[in-house]
CSV table of C-alpha atoms and ligand atoms in Angstrom, one decimal:
chain,number,residue,atom,x,y,z
A,1,MET,CA,8.0,14.0,-15.0
A,2,ILE,CA,10.2,12.1,-12.6
A,3,HIS,CA,14.0,12.5,-12.8
A,4,PHE,CA,16.5,10.8,-10.5
A,5,ASP,CA,20.1,12.0,-11.0
A,6,ASN,CA,22.6,9.8,-9.2
A,7,VAL,CA,20.4,9.4,-6.1
A,8,THR,CA,21.7,7.6,-3.0
A,9,LYS,CA,19.6,6.9,0.0
A,10,VAL,CA,21.0,5.4,3.1
A,11,TYR,CA,18.7,4.9,6.1
A,12,PRO,CA,20.2,5.8,9.4
A,13,THR,CA,20.2,2.3,10.8
A,14,GLN,CA,21.5,0.6,7.7
A,15,LYS,CA,25.0,0.3,6.3
A,16,ARG,CA,24.0,-0.6,2.8
A,17,PRO,CA,22.3,2.1,0.7
A,18,ALA,CA,18.7,1.4,-0.1
A,19,LEU,CA,19.3,3.2,-3.4
A,20,ASP,CA,22.8,3.5,-4.7
A,21,GLY,CA,23.6,6.1,-7.4
A,22,VAL,CA,20.3,5.6,-9.2
A,23,SER,CA,19.5,7.7,-12.3
A,24,ILE,CA,16.1,7.2,-13.8
A,25,ASP,CA,14.0,9.4,-16.1
A,26,VAL,CA,10.3,8.8,-16.5
A,27,ASP,CA,8.5,11.0,-19.0
A,28,LYS,CA,5.0,12.4,-18.9
A,29,GLY,CA,2.5,9.8,-19.8
A,30,GLU,CA,4.8,6.7,-19.4
A,31,PHE,CA,3.7,3.5,-17.7
A,32,VAL,CA,6.6,1.9,-15.7
A,33,PHE,CA,6.8,-1.2,-13.7
A,34,LEU,CA,9.4,-1.2,-10.9
A,35,VAL,CA,10.4,-4.8,-10.0
A,36,GLY,CA,13.2,-6.4,-8.0
A,37,PRO,CA,13.6,-8.6,-4.9
A,38,SER,CA,12.2,-7.6,-1.6
A,39,GLY,CA,14.5,-4.9,-0.1
A,40,SER,CA,15.9,-3.9,-3.5
A,41,GLY,CA,14.6,-0.3,-3.1
A,42,LYS,CA,11.3,0.0,-4.9
A,43,SER,CA,9.3,1.6,-2.0
A,44,THR,CA,12.2,3.9,-1.2
A,45,PHE,CA,12.1,5.2,-4.8
A,46,LEU,CA,8.4,5.9,-4.3
A,47,ARG,CA,8.9,7.6,-1.0
A,48,LEU,CA,11.6,9.9,-2.5
A,49,VAL,CA,9.2,10.9,-5.2
A,50,LEU,CA,6.7,11.9,-2.5
A,51,LYS,CA,9.3,13.7,-0.5
A,52,GLU,CA,8.6,11.4,2.4
A,53,GLU,CA,12.3,10.7,2.4
A,54,LYS,CA,15.3,12.8,1.3
A,55,PRO,CA,18.2,11.6,-0.7
A,56,ASP,CA,21.7,11.6,0.9
A,57,LYS,CA,23.2,12.3,-2.5
A,58,GLY,CA,21.9,13.3,-5.9
A,59,ARG,CA,18.9,15.2,-7.2
A,60,VAL,CA,15.1,14.2,-7.3
A,61,ASN,CA,13.0,16.3,-9.7
A,62,VAL,CA,9.3,15.7,-9.8
A,63,ALA,CA,6.7,17.5,-12.1
A,64,GLY,CA,9.4,20.2,-12.8
A,65,LYS,CA,10.3,20.8,-9.2
A,66,ASP,CA,13.7,20.1,-7.6
A,67,LEU,CA,12.6,18.5,-4.4
A,68,ALA,CA,15.7,19.7,-2.4
A,69,ARG,CA,14.6,23.2,-3.1
A,70,LEU,CA,10.9,22.6,-2.4
A,71,SER,CA,10.1,24.1,1.1
A,72,ASN,CA,8.2,22.0,3.6
A,73,TRP,CA,5.0,24.1,3.2
A,74,LYS,CA,4.9,23.3,-0.4
A,75,VAL,CA,5.1,19.6,0.0
A,76,PRO,CA,1.3,19.1,0.4
A,77,HIS,CA,1.0,20.9,-3.0
A,78,LEU,CA,3.4,18.4,-4.6
A,79,ARG,CA,1.5,15.5,-3.2
A,80,ARG,CA,-1.8,16.7,-4.6
A,81,ARG,CA,-0.3,16.2,-8.0
A,82,ILE,CA,0.5,12.6,-7.1
A,83,GLY,CA,-2.1,9.9,-6.5
A,84,CYS,CA,-1.1,6.8,-4.4
A,85,VAL,CA,-2.5,3.3,-4.4
A,86,PHE,CA,-1.4,0.7,-1.9
A,87,GLN,CA,-1.6,-3.1,-1.5
A,88,ASP,CA,-3.9,-2.7,1.5
A,89,PHE,CA,-6.5,-0.3,-0.1
A,90,ARG,CA,-6.6,2.0,3.0
A,91,LEU,CA,-10.3,2.9,2.7
A,92,LEU,CA,-12.3,4.7,5.3
A,93,PRO,CA,-14.4,1.8,6.7
A,94,ASN,CA,-17.3,4.1,7.9
A,95,LYS,CA,-17.7,5.9,4.5
A,96,ASN,CA,-19.4,4.4,1.5
A,97,VAL,CA,-17.8,4.4,-2.0
A,98,PHE,CA,-19.0,7.8,-2.9
A,99,GLU,CA,-17.9,9.3,0.4
A,100,ASN,CA,-14.5,7.7,0.3
A,101,VAL,CA,-13.8,9.2,-3.2
A,102,ALA,CA,-15.4,12.5,-2.2
A,103,PHE,CA,-13.3,12.8,0.9
A,104,ALA,CA,-10.1,13.2,-1.2
A,105,LEU,CA,-11.7,16.4,-2.7
A,106,GLU,CA,-13.3,17.7,0.5
A,107,VAL,CA,-9.9,17.8,2.4
A,108,ILE,CA,-8.6,20.1,-0.4
A,109,GLY,CA,-11.5,22.3,-0.2
A,110,LYS,CA,-13.3,21.6,-3.5
A,111,PRO,CA,-17.0,22.8,-3.6
A,112,ARG,CA,-19.8,20.4,-3.1
A,113,ARG,CA,-21.1,21.1,-6.5
A,114,PHE,CA,-17.9,20.1,-8.1
A,115,ILE,CA,-17.7,16.9,-6.0
A,116,ARG,CA,-21.3,15.9,-6.9
A,117,LYS,CA,-20.2,16.1,-10.6
A,118,VAL,CA,-16.8,14.5,-10.7
A,119,VAL,CA,-17.1,11.7,-8.1
A,120,PRO,CA,-19.7,9.7,-10.2
A,121,GLU,CA,-17.6,10.2,-13.3
A,122,VAL,CA,-14.6,8.7,-11.7
A,123,VAL,CA,-16.6,5.9,-10.0
A,124,GLU,CA,-17.8,5.0,-13.4
A,125,LEU,CA,-14.3,5.2,-14.9
A,126,VAL,CA,-13.1,2.5,-12.4
A,127,GLY,CA,-16.1,0.3,-13.2
A,128,LEU,CA,-18.1,0.7,-10.0
A,129,GLU,CA,-21.2,2.3,-11.4
A,130,GLY,CA,-24.2,1.3,-9.4
A,131,LYS,CA,-22.1,0.6,-6.4
A,132,ALA,CA,-21.5,4.2,-5.0
A,133,GLY,CA,-23.7,3.5,-2.0
A,134,ARG,CA,-21.9,0.4,-0.9
A,135,MET,CA,-19.7,0.3,2.3
A,136,PRO,CA,-16.1,-1.1,1.9
A,137,ASN,CA,-17.1,-4.3,3.8
A,138,GLU,CA,-19.7,-4.9,1.2
A,139,LEU,CA,-17.2,-5.1,-1.6
A,140,SER,CA,-14.7,-7.6,-2.9
A,141,GLY,CA,-10.9,-6.9,-2.6
A,142,GLY,CA,-10.9,-6.0,-6.3
A,143,GLU,CA,-13.8,-3.6,-5.9
A,144,GLN,CA,-12.2,-2.0,-2.8
A,145,GLN,CA,-8.9,-1.5,-4.8
A,146,ARG,CA,-11.0,0.2,-7.5
A,147,VAL,CA,-12.4,2.5,-5.0
A,148,ALA,CA,-8.8,3.2,-3.8
A,149,ILE,CA,-7.9,4.0,-7.4
A,150,ALA,CA,-10.8,6.3,-7.9
A,151,ARG,CA,-9.8,8.1,-4.8
A,152,ALA,CA,-6.2,8.5,-6.0
A,153,PHE,CA,-7.3,9.7,-9.4
A,154,VAL,CA,-10.3,11.9,-8.7
A,155,ASN,CA,-8.1,15.0,-8.4
A,156,ARG,CA,-6.5,14.1,-11.8
A,157,PRO,CA,-3.0,13.9,-10.6
A,158,GLN,CA,-0.1,14.1,-13.0
A,159,ILE,CA,1.4,11.0,-11.5
A,160,LEU,CA,0.0,7.8,-10.0
A,161,LEU,CA,2.2,5.7,-7.8
A,162,ALA,CA,1.0,2.2,-7.0
A,163,ASP,CA,2.9,0.0,-4.4
A,164,GLU,CA,1.9,-3.7,-5.0
A,165,PRO,CA,-1.7,-2.7,-6.0
A,166,THR,CA,-2.5,-6.4,-7.0
A,167,GLY,CA,-0.7,-7.9,-4.0
A,168,ASN,CA,-3.9,-8.8,-2.2
A,169,ILE,CA,-6.0,-9.7,-5.2
A,170,ASP,CA,-6.5,-12.9,-7.1
A,171,PRO,CA,-5.0,-13.2,-10.6
A,172,ALA,CA,-8.3,-12.9,-12.5
A,173,THR,CA,-9.3,-9.9,-10.6
A,174,SER,CA,-5.9,-8.3,-10.9
A,175,ILE,CA,-6.4,-8.2,-14.7
A,176,GLY,CA,-9.4,-5.9,-14.2
A,177,ILE,CA,-7.3,-3.7,-11.9
A,178,MET,CA,-4.6,-3.3,-14.5
A,179,LYS,CA,-7.2,-2.4,-17.1
A,180,VAL,CA,-8.2,0.5,-14.8
A,181,LEU,CA,-4.6,1.6,-14.3
A,182,ASP,CA,-4.1,1.4,-18.1
A,183,ARG,CA,-7.2,3.5,-18.7
A,184,ILE,CA,-5.9,6.1,-16.3
A,185,ASN,CA,-2.5,6.1,-18.0
A,186,ARG,CA,-4.2,6.7,-21.4
A,187,THR,CA,-5.7,9.9,-20.0
A,188,GLY,CA,-2.1,11.1,-19.8
A,189,THR,CA,-1.3,10.3,-16.2
A,190,THR,CA,2.2,8.9,-15.6
A,191,VAL,CA,1.9,5.6,-13.8
A,192,VAL,CA,4.8,4.0,-11.8
A,193,MET,CA,3.8,0.6,-10.2
A,194,ALA,CA,6.1,-1.4,-7.9
A,195,THR,CA,5.3,-5.0,-8.1
A,196,HIS,CA,6.1,-8.7,-7.6
A,197,ASP,CA,3.4,-9.8,-10.0
A,198,ALA,CA,5.1,-11.5,-12.9
A,199,ALA,CA,2.1,-12.5,-14.8
A,200,ILE,CA,0.8,-8.9,-14.9
A,201,VAL,CA,4.2,-7.4,-15.9
A,202,ASP,CA,4.5,-10.1,-18.6
A,203,SER,CA,1.0,-9.4,-20.0
A,204,MET,CA,1.2,-5.6,-20.1
A,205,ARG,CA,4.6,-5.3,-22.0
A,206,LYS,CA,5.4,-1.8,-20.5
A,207,ARG,CA,8.7,-0.3,-19.5
A,208,VAL,CA,10.3,-2.5,-16.8
A,209,ILE,CA,12.9,-1.0,-14.4
A,210,GLU,CA,14.6,-3.7,-12.2
A,211,LEU,CA,16.3,-2.8,-9.0
A,212,GLU,CA,18.7,-5.1,-7.1
A,213,GLU,CA,20.4,-4.0,-3.9
A,214,GLY,CA,19.7,-0.4,-4.6
A,215,LEU,CA,21.0,-0.5,-8.2
A,216,VAL,CA,19.2,-0.3,-11.5
A,217,VAL,CA,20.2,-3.5,-13.2
A,218,ARG,CA,17.6,-3.4,-16.1
A,219,ASP,CA,15.7,-0.7,-17.9
A,220,GLN,CA,13.7,-2.4,-20.7
A,221,THR,CA,11.0,-0.9,-22.9
A,222,ARG,CA,8.1,-3.3,-23.4
A,223,GLY,CA,9.7,-5.5,-21.0
A,224,VAL,CA,9.0,-8.6,-19.0
A,225,TYR,CA,9.3,-9.5,-15.3
A,226,GLY,CA,12.4,-11.5,-15.7
A,227,GLN,CA,13.7,-14.0,-13.1
A,228,ALA,CA,11.5,-15.2,-10.2
A,229,TYR,CA,12.1,-13.4,-6.9
B,301,ATP,N1,12.5,3.2,7.4
B,301,ATP,C1,13.6,2.4,7.2
B,301,ATP,N2,14.5,2.4,8.0
B,301,ATP,C2,15.6,1.6,7.8
B,301,ATP,N3,15.9,0.8,6.7
B,301,ATP,C3,14.9,0.8,5.8
B,301,ATP,C4,13.6,1.6,6.0
B,301,ATP,N4,12.9,1.3,4.9
B,301,ATP,C5,13.6,0.5,4.1
B,301,ATP,N5,14.7,0.1,4.7
B,301,ATP,C6,15.7,-0.8,4.0
B,301,ATP,O1,16.1,-0.2,2.9
B,301,ATP,C7,16.2,-1.3,1.8
B,301,ATP,C8,15.2,-1.1,0.7
B,301,ATP,O2,13.9,-1.2,1.2
B,301,ATP,P1,12.5,-0.9,0.3
B,301,ATP,O3,11.4,-1.0,1.2
B,301,ATP,O4,12.7,0.3,-0.5
B,301,ATP,O5,12.5,-2.2,-0.6
B,301,ATP,P2,11.4,-2.8,-1.6
B,301,ATP,O6,12.1,-3.2,-2.9
B,301,ATP,O7,10.3,-1.9,-1.6
B,301,ATP,O8,11.0,-4.2,-0.9
B,301,ATP,P3,9.5,-4.9,-1.0
B,301,ATP,O9,9.4,-5.5,-2.2
B,301,ATP,O10,9.7,-5.9,0.2
B,301,ATP,O11,8.5,-3.9,-0.6
B,301,ATP,C9,16.0,-2.6,2.6
B,301,ATP,O12,17.3,-3.1,3.0
B,301,ATP,C10,15.2,-2.2,3.8
B,301,ATP,O13,15.4,-3.0,4.9
């Protein structure tokens, strides 16, 4: 589903590569944690998957497409297949839960009838049934992140990328967020999550890829977080 073949990325202002000859294969339906110290290249990996950045060397292949050969006008189509969740939720403050999730479908032109059917299903999947009418400021951080996950997943993407999704959430609430991501993964969606949350990684026992200064230094099935960063 995601294939990096000897990928090097050097940002124009930097001497050291953010990613340095990285080869990673993530299969359909996998759940992968990306760990490593701050600046090790985790976000750069996610940005390359989305074609927000281009590699200087090597190949990036996502959902069967060689991104170097994907013309710019096809990039939005690629991104529709990839849901994204961030540390800071990024909800629309003037829209309620239903409207925030529905908006992701409205912008890609889905009919209202379809939206009315699927949004409540996904709101329930993330555990927010009964809260569809709440505004973001009437929700806890954990609930806001559930809305963000619902919005990322409502179009049934093949891949879900999560960049520190539990970074702003207390440990007990984070467990609930991980249950939602696990549920989404069980529907067949490939999940890649960059994180510094050792307790979460250790409790899930999923594949762990560790980056250090742009290099893959560990790739472990049913792995643990490793050393403290
Ligand atoms: N837009 C940019 N321009 C220049 N350098 C950048 C840019 N984005 C990232 N970098 C550099 O590339 C390296 C990798 O950064 P990246 O954001 O991928 O790390 P990270 O592992 O996601 O870190 P964190 O855990 O803090 O989010 C760092 O040295 C960083 O300073």
